[in-house]
Amino acid sequence: MQYRLDHSDLSLVLALVRGRSLARASEMLQVDVSTVFRSVRRLEAALGIALFEKSRRGYLPTGAAQALAEQAERAEQALDAARVALEQGEQVVSGTVRLTCTDAVLHSLLLPALARFMPNYPALTLELATSNEFANLSRRDADIALRLTNSPPEHLVGRCLGTVSYAVYGREEYRQPASRDPARLPWIAPDDSMPDHATVVWRRQRYPGVVPAYRCSSMLSVAQLTQAGLGVAALSDFLAGDFDGLVRLSEPLGGCDCELWLLTRPDCRALRSVQTLFEELTRTVRIGSD
């Protein structure tokens, strides 16, 4: 008969993964070292697999142990949420919500919003993933998405939180006389992973001969290189505003305005955790304001 894991097994594995030694694991579990040693050997025998490899660096977890530790952490979070629910009453919002957005949106818009309200929800856990694709939400790998798009997918529901504008930014030394050709400046741009980004389309139309000196896989990296003084870039106003030393070198770029959408799947709207996060983000995400 196949061995059935219990809570004590998961706690044992998690303690040894975290502690990397019998001594530290025994302190976490409040048992003696010999008990931890015997328990690990007994669990490995029951499962028929090795969970740890002994080395000079201590007890190194195998892939199986890492997988069990991840499940143990989730169980630990669930127990913590249950304790909070008992302490605060039935109205507490708990559970795990998976949210996806781009790294630029995470850095400049989402994190400030989360700092405003997440302390009010100690039993609510967020799993954050940065991606440029809607696929995460469509495949049910995420519950909520914050996306810059003028054409949100029809199978998702959501709200438009505002419109984002773009302009050319760089350090003060790149502020140019009217007679100087912008095409001669070193440009920093998204790489081929974002061929349809609004700034890429704009640059190819406006300066078809420009070959960027630097290409990045994210807009956050584009902004970081621009702040370092390596060149100029077309950036959203909300992102550029978070980087000291960047100045606007152009008027708003025509045809680049993009809406910020907060999106979810219809089946998620009934979940209290998702609905709570959705409403809080609607209220607290700010574009171009404090």
Short mmCIF file of N, CA and C in Angstrom, two decimals, residues 74-247:
data_model
loop_
_atom_site.label_atom_id
_atom_site.label_comp_id
_atom_site.label_asym_id
_atom_site.label_seq_id
_atom_site.Cartn_x
_atom_site.Cartn_y
_atom_site.Cartn_z
N ARG A 74 2.69 25.99 1.40
CA ARG A 74 1.30 26.33 1.11
C ARG A 74 0.39 25.92 2.26
N ALA A 75 0.64 24.74 2.82
CA ALA A 75 -0.16 24.29 3.97
C ALA A 75 0.06 25.22 5.15
N GLU A 76 1.30 25.67 5.33
CA GLU A 76 1.64 26.59 6.42
C GLU A 76 0.89 27.90 6.24
N GLN A 77 0.84 28.41 5.00
CA GLN A 77 0.12 29.66 4.72
C GLN A 77 -1.38 29.49 4.97
N ALA A 78 -1.91 28.33 4.58
CA ALA A 78 -3.33 28.07 4.80
C ALA A 78 -3.67 28.05 6.28
N LEU A 79 -2.80 27.45 7.08
CA LEU A 79 -3.02 27.41 8.52
C LEU A 79 -2.95 28.81 9.12
N ASP A 80 -1.99 29.61 8.65
CA ASP A 80 -1.88 30.99 9.14
C ASP A 80 -3.14 31.78 8.80
N ALA A 81 -3.65 31.58 7.57
CA ALA A 81 -4.87 32.28 7.17
C ALA A 81 -6.05 31.85 8.03
N ALA A 82 -6.10 30.56 8.37
CA ALA A 82 -7.20 30.06 9.22
C ALA A 82 -7.12 30.67 10.61
N ARG A 83 -5.91 30.81 11.14
CA ARG A 83 -5.76 31.41 12.47
C ARG A 83 -6.22 32.87 12.47
N VAL A 84 -5.83 33.60 11.41
CA VAL A 84 -6.26 35.00 11.29
C VAL A 84 -7.77 35.09 11.19
N ALA A 85 -8.37 34.17 10.43
CA ALA A 85 -9.82 34.17 10.26
C ALA A 85 -10.52 33.97 11.59
N LEU A 86 -9.99 33.08 12.42
CA LEU A 86 -10.59 32.84 13.73
C LEU A 86 -10.44 34.06 14.64
N GLU A 87 -9.29 34.72 14.53
CA GLU A 87 -9.05 35.89 15.38
C GLU A 87 -9.89 37.09 14.97
N GLN A 88 -10.07 37.27 13.67
CA GLN A 88 -10.73 38.48 13.17
C GLN A 88 -12.21 38.27 12.83
N GLY A 89 -12.66 37.03 12.82
CA GLY A 89 -14.07 36.80 12.55
C GLY A 89 -14.32 36.36 11.12
N GLU A 90 -15.58 36.13 10.80
CA GLU A 90 -15.95 35.57 9.51
C GLU A 90 -15.74 36.52 8.34
N GLN A 91 -15.59 37.81 8.60
CA GLN A 91 -15.49 38.79 7.51
C GLN A 91 -14.08 38.90 6.93
N VAL A 92 -13.12 38.17 7.49
CA VAL A 92 -11.76 38.27 7.00
C VAL A 92 -11.67 37.74 5.57
N VAL A 93 -10.87 38.40 4.74
CA VAL A 93 -10.64 37.98 3.36
C VAL A 93 -9.37 37.14 3.35
N SER A 94 -9.46 35.91 2.87
CA SER A 94 -8.31 35.02 2.87
C SER A 94 -8.21 34.29 1.54
N GLY A 95 -7.11 33.57 1.39
CA GLY A 95 -6.90 32.81 0.16
C GLY A 95 -5.71 33.33 -0.61
N THR A 96 -5.47 32.72 -1.78
CA THR A 96 -4.36 33.08 -2.65
C THR A 96 -4.89 33.57 -3.99
N VAL A 97 -4.41 34.73 -4.41
CA VAL A 97 -4.79 35.30 -5.71
C VAL A 97 -3.53 35.42 -6.56
N ARG A 98 -3.61 34.95 -7.78
CA ARG A 98 -2.48 35.02 -8.70
C ARG A 98 -2.67 36.21 -9.63
N LEU A 99 -1.68 37.08 -9.69
CA LEU A 99 -1.78 38.32 -10.47
C LEU A 99 -0.60 38.42 -11.43
N THR A 100 -0.89 38.80 -12.67
CA THR A 100 0.16 38.94 -13.66
C THR A 100 0.14 40.35 -14.25
N CYS A 101 1.33 40.87 -14.54
CA CYS A 101 1.48 42.19 -15.15
C CYS A 101 2.89 42.28 -15.73
N THR A 102 3.19 43.37 -16.41
CA THR A 102 4.56 43.57 -16.89
C THR A 102 5.42 44.08 -15.74
N ASP A 103 6.73 43.97 -15.91
CA ASP A 103 7.61 44.42 -14.84
C ASP A 103 7.53 45.93 -14.64
N ALA A 104 7.28 46.68 -15.72
CA ALA A 104 7.15 48.14 -15.60
C ALA A 104 5.91 48.51 -14.80
N VAL A 105 4.80 47.83 -15.07
CA VAL A 105 3.57 48.09 -14.33
C VAL A 105 3.73 47.68 -12.87
N LEU A 106 4.41 46.56 -12.63
CA LEU A 106 4.67 46.12 -11.26
C LEU A 106 5.48 47.17 -10.51
N HIS A 107 6.55 47.64 -11.12
CA HIS A 107 7.47 48.56 -10.47
C HIS A 107 6.83 49.90 -10.15
N SER A 108 6.12 50.49 -11.11
CA SER A 108 5.68 51.87 -10.97
C SER A 108 4.22 52.05 -10.57
N LEU A 109 3.37 51.07 -10.82
CA LEU A 109 1.94 51.23 -10.54
C LEU A 109 1.42 50.25 -9.50
N LEU A 110 1.77 48.96 -9.64
CA LEU A 110 1.19 47.96 -8.75
C LEU A 110 1.77 48.01 -7.34
N LEU A 111 3.10 48.08 -7.23
CA LEU A 111 3.71 48.06 -5.89
C LEU A 111 3.25 49.22 -5.00
N PRO A 112 3.18 50.45 -5.52
CA PRO A 112 2.66 51.53 -4.67
C PRO A 112 1.22 51.28 -4.22
N ALA A 113 0.41 50.68 -5.10
CA ALA A 113 -0.98 50.39 -4.73
C ALA A 113 -1.04 49.31 -3.66
N LEU A 114 -0.26 48.24 -3.83
CA LEU A 114 -0.26 47.16 -2.85
C LEU A 114 0.17 47.65 -1.47
N ALA A 115 1.14 48.56 -1.45
CA ALA A 115 1.62 49.09 -0.17
C ALA A 115 0.54 49.85 0.57
N ARG A 116 -0.45 50.37 -0.17
CA ARG A 116 -1.52 51.14 0.47
C ARG A 116 -2.53 50.25 1.19
N PHE A 117 -2.85 49.10 0.58
CA PHE A 117 -3.97 48.35 1.15
C PHE A 117 -3.66 46.93 1.62
N MET A 118 -2.59 46.30 1.14
CA MET A 118 -2.35 44.91 1.52
C MET A 118 -2.16 44.69 3.03
N PRO A 119 -1.59 45.65 3.77
CA PRO A 119 -1.51 45.43 5.23
C PRO A 119 -2.87 45.23 5.89
N ASN A 120 -3.95 45.64 5.22
CA ASN A 120 -5.29 45.46 5.77
C ASN A 120 -5.83 44.04 5.57
N TYR A 121 -5.08 43.22 4.81
CA TYR A 121 -5.55 41.87 4.51
C TYR A 121 -4.44 40.85 4.84
N PRO A 122 -4.17 40.63 6.11
CA PRO A 122 -3.08 39.74 6.50
C PRO A 122 -3.28 38.29 6.10
N ALA A 123 -4.51 37.88 5.83
CA ALA A 123 -4.77 36.49 5.44
C ALA A 123 -4.83 36.29 3.94
N LEU A 124 -4.60 37.37 3.18
CA LEU A 124 -4.65 37.30 1.72
C LEU A 124 -3.22 37.16 1.18
N THR A 125 -3.00 36.13 0.37
CA THR A 125 -1.69 35.86 -0.21
C THR A 125 -1.70 36.16 -1.70
N LEU A 126 -0.66 36.85 -2.19
CA LEU A 126 -0.55 37.17 -3.61
C LEU A 126 0.61 36.40 -4.22
N GLU A 127 0.36 35.85 -5.41
CA GLU A 127 1.42 35.28 -6.24
C GLU A 127 1.56 36.17 -7.46
N LEU A 128 2.72 36.83 -7.60
CA LEU A 128 2.94 37.82 -8.66
C LEU A 128 3.83 37.24 -9.75
N ALA A 129 3.41 37.41 -11.00
CA ALA A 129 4.20 36.96 -12.14
C ALA A 129 4.29 38.07 -13.16
N THR A 130 5.49 38.37 -13.64
CA THR A 130 5.66 39.39 -14.66
C THR A 130 5.73 38.72 -16.03
N SER A 131 4.91 39.22 -16.94
CA SER A 131 4.82 38.65 -18.28
C SER A 131 4.24 39.69 -19.21
N ASN A 132 4.58 39.60 -20.49
CA ASN A 132 4.02 40.49 -21.49
C ASN A 132 2.84 39.87 -22.22
N GLU A 133 2.44 38.68 -21.82
CA GLU A 133 1.41 37.94 -22.54
C GLU A 133 0.11 37.84 -21.76
N PHE A 134 -1.00 37.73 -22.51
CA PHE A 134 -2.30 37.45 -21.90
C PHE A 134 -2.47 35.96 -21.65
N ALA A 135 -1.56 35.14 -22.16
CA ALA A 135 -1.73 33.70 -22.10
C ALA A 135 -1.87 33.20 -20.67
N ASN A 136 -1.16 33.82 -19.73
CA ASN A 136 -1.24 33.38 -18.34
C ASN A 136 -2.67 33.37 -17.83
N LEU A 137 -3.41 34.45 -18.13
CA LEU A 137 -4.78 34.57 -17.67
C LEU A 137 -5.68 33.60 -18.44
N SER A 138 -5.45 33.49 -19.74
CA SER A 138 -6.28 32.63 -20.56
C SER A 138 -6.13 31.17 -20.18
N ARG A 139 -4.91 30.77 -19.77
CA ARG A 139 -4.68 29.37 -19.40
C ARG A 139 -5.04 29.09 -17.95
N ARG A 140 -5.63 30.09 -17.29
CA ARG A 140 -6.01 29.96 -15.88
C ARG A 140 -4.80 29.85 -14.96
N ASP A 141 -3.64 30.32 -15.44
CA ASP A 141 -2.47 30.37 -14.59
C ASP A 141 -2.47 31.60 -13.70
N ALA A 142 -3.39 32.54 -13.96
CA ALA A 142 -3.52 33.74 -13.15
C ALA A 142 -4.99 34.09 -13.01
N ASP A 143 -5.30 34.86 -11.97
CA ASP A 143 -6.68 35.25 -11.71
C ASP A 143 -6.97 36.69 -12.14
N ILE A 144 -5.97 37.55 -12.04
CA ILE A 144 -6.11 38.97 -12.36
C ILE A 144 -4.91 39.40 -13.19
N ALA A 145 -5.14 40.31 -14.13
CA ALA A 145 -4.06 40.87 -14.93
C ALA A 145 -4.18 42.38 -14.99
N LEU A 146 -3.04 43.06 -14.93
CA LEU A 146 -2.96 44.50 -15.21
C LEU A 146 -2.22 44.63 -16.53
N ARG A 147 -2.91 45.11 -17.57
CA ARG A 147 -2.34 45.11 -18.91
C ARG A 147 -2.50 46.45 -19.61
N LEU A 148 -1.46 46.84 -20.34
CA LEU A 148 -1.54 48.01 -21.21
C LEU A 148 -1.97 47.54 -22.58
N THR A 149 -3.18 47.88 -22.95
CA THR A 149 -3.73 47.45 -24.23
C THR A 149 -4.91 48.33 -24.62
N ASN A 150 -5.09 48.51 -25.90
CA ASN A 150 -6.29 49.20 -26.40
C ASN A 150 -7.33 48.21 -26.90
N SER A 151 -6.99 46.92 -26.84
CA SER A 151 -7.92 45.88 -27.29
C SER A 151 -7.90 44.71 -26.32
N PRO A 152 -8.50 44.85 -25.15
CA PRO A 152 -8.51 43.73 -24.19
C PRO A 152 -9.28 42.54 -24.76
N PRO A 153 -8.84 41.33 -24.47
CA PRO A 153 -9.54 40.13 -24.98
C PRO A 153 -11.00 40.11 -24.58
N GLU A 154 -11.86 39.73 -25.50
CA GLU A 154 -13.30 39.75 -25.26
C GLU A 154 -13.74 38.74 -24.22
N HIS A 155 -12.95 37.67 -24.02
CA HIS A 155 -13.37 36.64 -23.06
C HIS A 155 -13.05 37.03 -21.62
N LEU A 156 -12.39 38.18 -21.42
CA LEU A 156 -12.08 38.67 -20.08
C LEU A 156 -12.98 39.85 -19.73
N VAL A 157 -13.17 40.09 -18.44
CA VAL A 157 -13.96 41.23 -17.98
C VAL A 157 -13.06 42.13 -17.16
N GLY A 158 -13.36 43.42 -17.15
CA GLY A 158 -12.50 44.30 -16.38
C GLY A 158 -12.88 45.76 -16.49
N ARG A 159 -11.95 46.60 -16.06
CA ARG A 159 -12.16 48.04 -16.05
C ARG A 159 -10.93 48.74 -16.60
N CYS A 160 -11.15 49.83 -17.31
CA CYS A 160 -10.06 50.67 -17.79
C CYS A 160 -9.71 51.66 -16.68
N LEU A 161 -8.45 51.67 -16.25
CA LEU A 161 -8.02 52.50 -15.15
C LEU A 161 -7.43 53.84 -15.59
N GLY A 162 -7.32 54.05 -16.89
CA GLY A 162 -6.77 55.31 -17.38
C GLY A 162 -5.99 55.11 -18.66
N THR A 163 -5.45 56.20 -19.17
CA THR A 163 -4.69 56.17 -20.41
C THR A 163 -3.25 56.59 -20.14
N VAL A 164 -2.33 55.84 -20.72
CA VAL A 164 -0.89 56.07 -20.54
C VAL A 164 -0.32 56.73 -21.79
N SER A 165 0.48 57.77 -21.60
CA SER A 165 1.14 58.45 -22.71
C SER A 165 2.63 58.11 -22.72
N TYR A 166 3.25 58.24 -23.90
CA TYR A 166 4.66 57.97 -24.07
C TYR A 166 5.37 59.20 -24.63
N ALA A 167 6.67 59.31 -24.34
CA ALA A 167 7.49 60.38 -24.89
C ALA A 167 8.93 59.88 -24.93
N VAL A 168 9.79 60.62 -25.61
CA VAL A 168 11.21 60.28 -25.63
C VAL A 168 11.86 60.86 -24.37
N TYR A 169 12.61 60.03 -23.67
CA TYR A 169 13.28 60.45 -22.44
C TYR A 169 14.77 60.15 -22.52
N GLY A 170 15.54 60.91 -21.77
CA GLY A 170 16.97 60.69 -21.66
C GLY A 170 17.51 61.57 -20.55
N ARG A 171 18.78 61.51 -20.31
CA ARG A 171 19.39 62.40 -19.34
C ARG A 171 19.55 63.80 -19.95
N GLU A 172 19.82 64.77 -19.10
CA GLU A 172 19.89 66.17 -19.53
C GLU A 172 20.88 66.37 -20.68
N GLU A 173 21.98 65.61 -20.69
CA GLU A 173 22.99 65.81 -21.72
C GLU A 173 22.50 65.45 -23.12
N TYR A 174 21.36 64.73 -23.19
CA TYR A 174 20.81 64.39 -24.50
C TYR A 174 19.80 65.40 -24.99
N ARG A 175 19.54 66.46 -24.21
CA ARG A 175 18.63 67.49 -24.69
C ARG A 175 19.31 68.18 -25.88
N GLN A 176 18.65 68.15 -27.04
CA GLN A 176 19.33 68.50 -28.28
C GLN A 176 18.84 69.81 -28.87
N PRO A 177 19.71 70.50 -29.62
CA PRO A 177 19.26 71.66 -30.40
C PRO A 177 18.26 71.20 -31.45
N ALA A 178 17.41 72.14 -31.87
CA ALA A 178 16.38 71.79 -32.84
C ALA A 178 16.97 71.28 -34.14
N SER A 179 18.20 71.69 -34.44
CA SER A 179 18.81 71.31 -35.72
C SER A 179 19.43 69.92 -35.70
N ARG A 180 19.57 69.34 -34.50
CA ARG A 180 20.24 68.05 -34.42
C ARG A 180 19.28 66.92 -34.77
N ASP A 181 19.75 65.94 -35.50
CA ASP A 181 18.92 64.84 -35.96
C ASP A 181 18.78 63.80 -34.84
N PRO A 182 17.55 63.56 -34.33
CA PRO A 182 17.36 62.56 -33.27
C PRO A 182 17.81 61.17 -33.69
N ALA A 183 17.80 60.91 -34.99
CA ALA A 183 18.19 59.59 -35.47
C ALA A 183 19.65 59.29 -35.21
N ARG A 184 20.44 60.33 -34.94
CA ARG A 184 21.86 60.13 -34.68
C ARG A 184 22.16 59.81 -33.22
N LEU A 185 21.15 59.90 -32.38
CA LEU A 185 21.34 59.59 -30.95
C LEU A 185 21.36 58.08 -30.74
N PRO A 186 22.05 57.61 -29.71
CA PRO A 186 21.98 56.18 -29.37
C PRO A 186 20.62 55.86 -28.75
N TRP A 187 19.91 54.91 -29.35
CA TRP A 187 18.57 54.56 -28.89
C TRP A 187 18.60 53.25 -28.11
N ILE A 188 17.73 53.19 -27.10
CA ILE A 188 17.53 51.98 -26.30
C ILE A 188 16.09 51.55 -26.54
N ALA A 189 15.87 50.28 -26.84
CA ALA A 189 14.53 49.84 -27.26
C ALA A 189 14.24 48.42 -26.82
N PRO A 190 12.97 48.02 -26.84
CA PRO A 190 12.62 46.62 -26.58
C PRO A 190 13.20 45.72 -27.66
N ASP A 191 13.49 44.48 -27.30
CA ASP A 191 14.04 43.54 -28.27
C ASP A 191 12.92 42.85 -29.04
N ASP A 192 13.27 41.80 -29.76
CA ASP A 192 12.30 41.12 -30.63
C ASP A 192 11.20 40.38 -29.89
N SER A 193 11.31 40.30 -28.56
CA SER A 193 10.23 39.67 -27.80
C SER A 193 9.00 40.56 -27.71
N MET A 194 9.15 41.85 -28.06
CA MET A 194 8.02 42.79 -28.04
C MET A 194 7.94 43.54 -29.38
N PRO A 195 7.74 42.83 -30.50
CA PRO A 195 7.77 43.47 -31.81
C PRO A 195 6.61 44.44 -32.04
N ASP A 196 5.50 44.25 -31.31
CA ASP A 196 4.32 45.09 -31.53
C ASP A 196 4.14 46.16 -30.46
N HIS A 197 5.16 46.36 -29.62
CA HIS A 197 5.04 47.39 -28.59
C HIS A 197 4.85 48.75 -29.27
N ALA A 198 4.02 49.59 -28.67
CA ALA A 198 3.67 50.87 -29.29
C ALA A 198 4.89 51.71 -29.61
N THR A 199 5.90 51.67 -28.74
CA THR A 199 7.09 52.49 -28.98
C THR A 199 7.94 51.94 -30.13
N VAL A 200 7.91 50.62 -30.31
CA VAL A 200 8.64 50.01 -31.42
C VAL A 200 7.99 50.40 -32.75
N VAL A 201 6.67 50.30 -32.79
CA VAL A 201 5.94 50.67 -34.01
C VAL A 201 6.18 52.14 -34.33
N TRP A 202 6.12 52.99 -33.31
CA TRP A 202 6.33 54.44 -33.52
C TRP A 202 7.72 54.71 -34.07
N ARG A 203 8.75 54.10 -33.46
CA ARG A 203 10.12 54.39 -33.89
C ARG A 203 10.37 53.93 -35.31
N ARG A 204 9.83 52.78 -35.67
CA ARG A 204 10.04 52.28 -37.03
C ARG A 204 9.35 53.15 -38.07
N GLN A 205 8.24 53.76 -37.68
CA GLN A 205 7.56 54.65 -38.61
C GLN A 205 8.23 56.00 -38.68
N ARG A 206 8.66 56.53 -37.52
CA ARG A 206 9.24 57.87 -37.47
C ARG A 206 10.70 57.89 -37.89
N TYR A 207 11.48 56.91 -37.44
CA TYR A 207 12.90 56.83 -37.74
C TYR A 207 13.24 55.43 -38.27
N PRO A 208 12.81 55.12 -39.48
CA PRO A 208 12.99 53.76 -40.01
C PRO A 208 14.45 53.34 -40.14
N GLY A 209 15.35 54.29 -40.21
CA GLY A 209 16.76 53.94 -40.37
C GLY A 209 17.51 53.72 -39.07
N VAL A 210 16.86 53.97 -37.95
CA VAL A 210 17.54 53.84 -36.66
C VAL A 210 17.72 52.38 -36.28
N VAL A 211 18.93 52.03 -35.91
CA VAL A 211 19.23 50.71 -35.35
C VAL A 211 19.58 50.92 -33.88
N PRO A 212 18.75 50.48 -32.95
CA PRO A 212 19.02 50.73 -31.53
C PRO A 212 20.39 50.23 -31.10
N ALA A 213 21.05 51.01 -30.27
CA ALA A 213 22.36 50.60 -29.74
C ALA A 213 22.21 49.54 -28.66
N TYR A 214 21.04 49.52 -28.00
CA TYR A 214 20.77 48.55 -26.94
C TYR A 214 19.34 48.05 -27.09
N ARG A 215 19.17 46.75 -26.92
CA ARG A 215 17.84 46.14 -26.94
C ARG A 215 17.64 45.38 -25.64
N CYS A 216 16.45 45.49 -25.06
CA CYS A 216 16.16 44.87 -23.76
C CYS A 216 14.88 44.06 -23.86
N SER A 217 14.77 43.06 -22.99
CA SER A 217 13.59 42.19 -22.99
C SER A 217 12.46 42.72 -22.12
N SER A 218 12.66 43.90 -21.51
CA SER A 218 11.59 44.49 -20.69
C SER A 218 11.71 46.00 -20.73
N MET A 219 10.59 46.68 -20.53
CA MET A 219 10.60 48.14 -20.52
C MET A 219 11.28 48.67 -19.26
N LEU A 220 11.24 47.93 -18.18
CA LEU A 220 11.94 48.35 -16.98
C LEU A 220 13.44 48.41 -17.24
N SER A 221 13.97 47.43 -17.96
CA SER A 221 15.39 47.45 -18.31
C SER A 221 15.71 48.60 -19.26
N VAL A 222 14.79 48.89 -20.18
CA VAL A 222 14.99 50.03 -21.08
C VAL A 222 15.14 51.31 -20.26
N ALA A 223 14.28 51.49 -19.27
CA ALA A 223 14.34 52.68 -18.42
C ALA A 223 15.63 52.73 -17.61
N GLN A 224 16.06 51.58 -17.12
CA GLN A 224 17.28 51.54 -16.31
C GLN A 224 18.51 51.92 -17.14
N LEU A 225 18.59 51.43 -18.37
CA LEU A 225 19.71 51.78 -19.23
C LEU A 225 19.67 53.26 -19.60
N THR A 226 18.46 53.78 -19.78
CA THR A 226 18.31 55.19 -20.11
C THR A 226 18.77 56.06 -18.94
N GLN A 227 18.39 55.67 -17.73
CA GLN A 227 18.84 56.41 -16.54
C GLN A 227 20.34 56.38 -16.40
N ALA A 228 20.97 55.30 -16.84
CA ALA A 228 22.42 55.17 -16.74
C ALA A 228 23.15 56.07 -17.74
N GLY A 229 22.38 56.72 -18.64
CA GLY A 229 22.99 57.64 -19.59
C GLY A 229 23.50 57.00 -20.86
N LEU A 230 23.04 55.76 -21.14
CA LEU A 230 23.53 55.06 -22.33
C LEU A 230 22.83 55.47 -23.61
N GLY A 231 21.76 56.24 -23.51
CA GLY A 231 21.06 56.68 -24.70
C GLY A 231 19.69 57.23 -24.37
N VAL A 232 18.83 57.32 -25.39
CA VAL A 232 17.47 57.81 -25.22
C VAL A 232 16.50 56.68 -25.52
N ALA A 233 15.27 56.82 -25.05
CA ALA A 233 14.27 55.78 -25.27
C ALA A 233 12.88 56.38 -25.23
N ALA A 234 11.96 55.73 -25.90
CA ALA A 234 10.55 56.07 -25.80
C ALA A 234 9.97 55.32 -24.61
N LEU A 235 9.55 56.06 -23.59
CA LEU A 235 9.07 55.46 -22.35
C LEU A 235 7.71 56.01 -21.97
N SER A 236 6.96 55.22 -21.21
CA SER A 236 5.71 55.72 -20.66
C SER A 236 6.01 56.76 -19.60
N ASP A 237 5.14 57.75 -19.49
CA ASP A 237 5.36 58.81 -18.50
C ASP A 237 5.39 58.25 -17.08
N PHE A 238 4.53 57.24 -16.79
CA PHE A 238 4.49 56.74 -15.42
C PHE A 238 5.79 56.02 -15.06
N LEU A 239 6.42 55.34 -16.02
CA LEU A 239 7.67 54.64 -15.73
C LEU A 239 8.84 55.61 -15.64
N ALA A 240 8.94 56.53 -16.59
CA ALA A 240 10.05 57.50 -16.59
C ALA A 240 10.03 58.36 -15.34
N GLY A 241 8.84 58.65 -14.83
CA GLY A 241 8.73 59.49 -13.65
C GLY A 241 9.32 58.88 -12.40
N ASP A 242 9.57 57.56 -12.42
CA ASP A 242 10.15 56.88 -11.26
C ASP A 242 11.67 56.84 -11.29
N PHE A 243 12.28 57.41 -12.33
CA PHE A 243 13.73 57.34 -12.46
C PHE A 243 14.33 58.75 -12.40
N ASP A 244 15.07 59.01 -11.34
CA ASP A 244 15.71 60.32 -11.17
C ASP A 244 16.69 60.57 -12.32
N GLY A 245 16.73 61.81 -12.77
CA GLY A 245 17.68 62.19 -13.79
C GLY A 245 17.16 62.13 -15.19
N LEU A 246 16.00 61.51 -15.41
CA LEU A 246 15.43 61.44 -16.75
C LEU A 246 14.60 62.69 -17.03
N VAL A 247 14.75 63.24 -18.21
CA VAL A 247 13.97 64.41 -18.62
C VAL A 247 13.25 64.08 -19.92
#
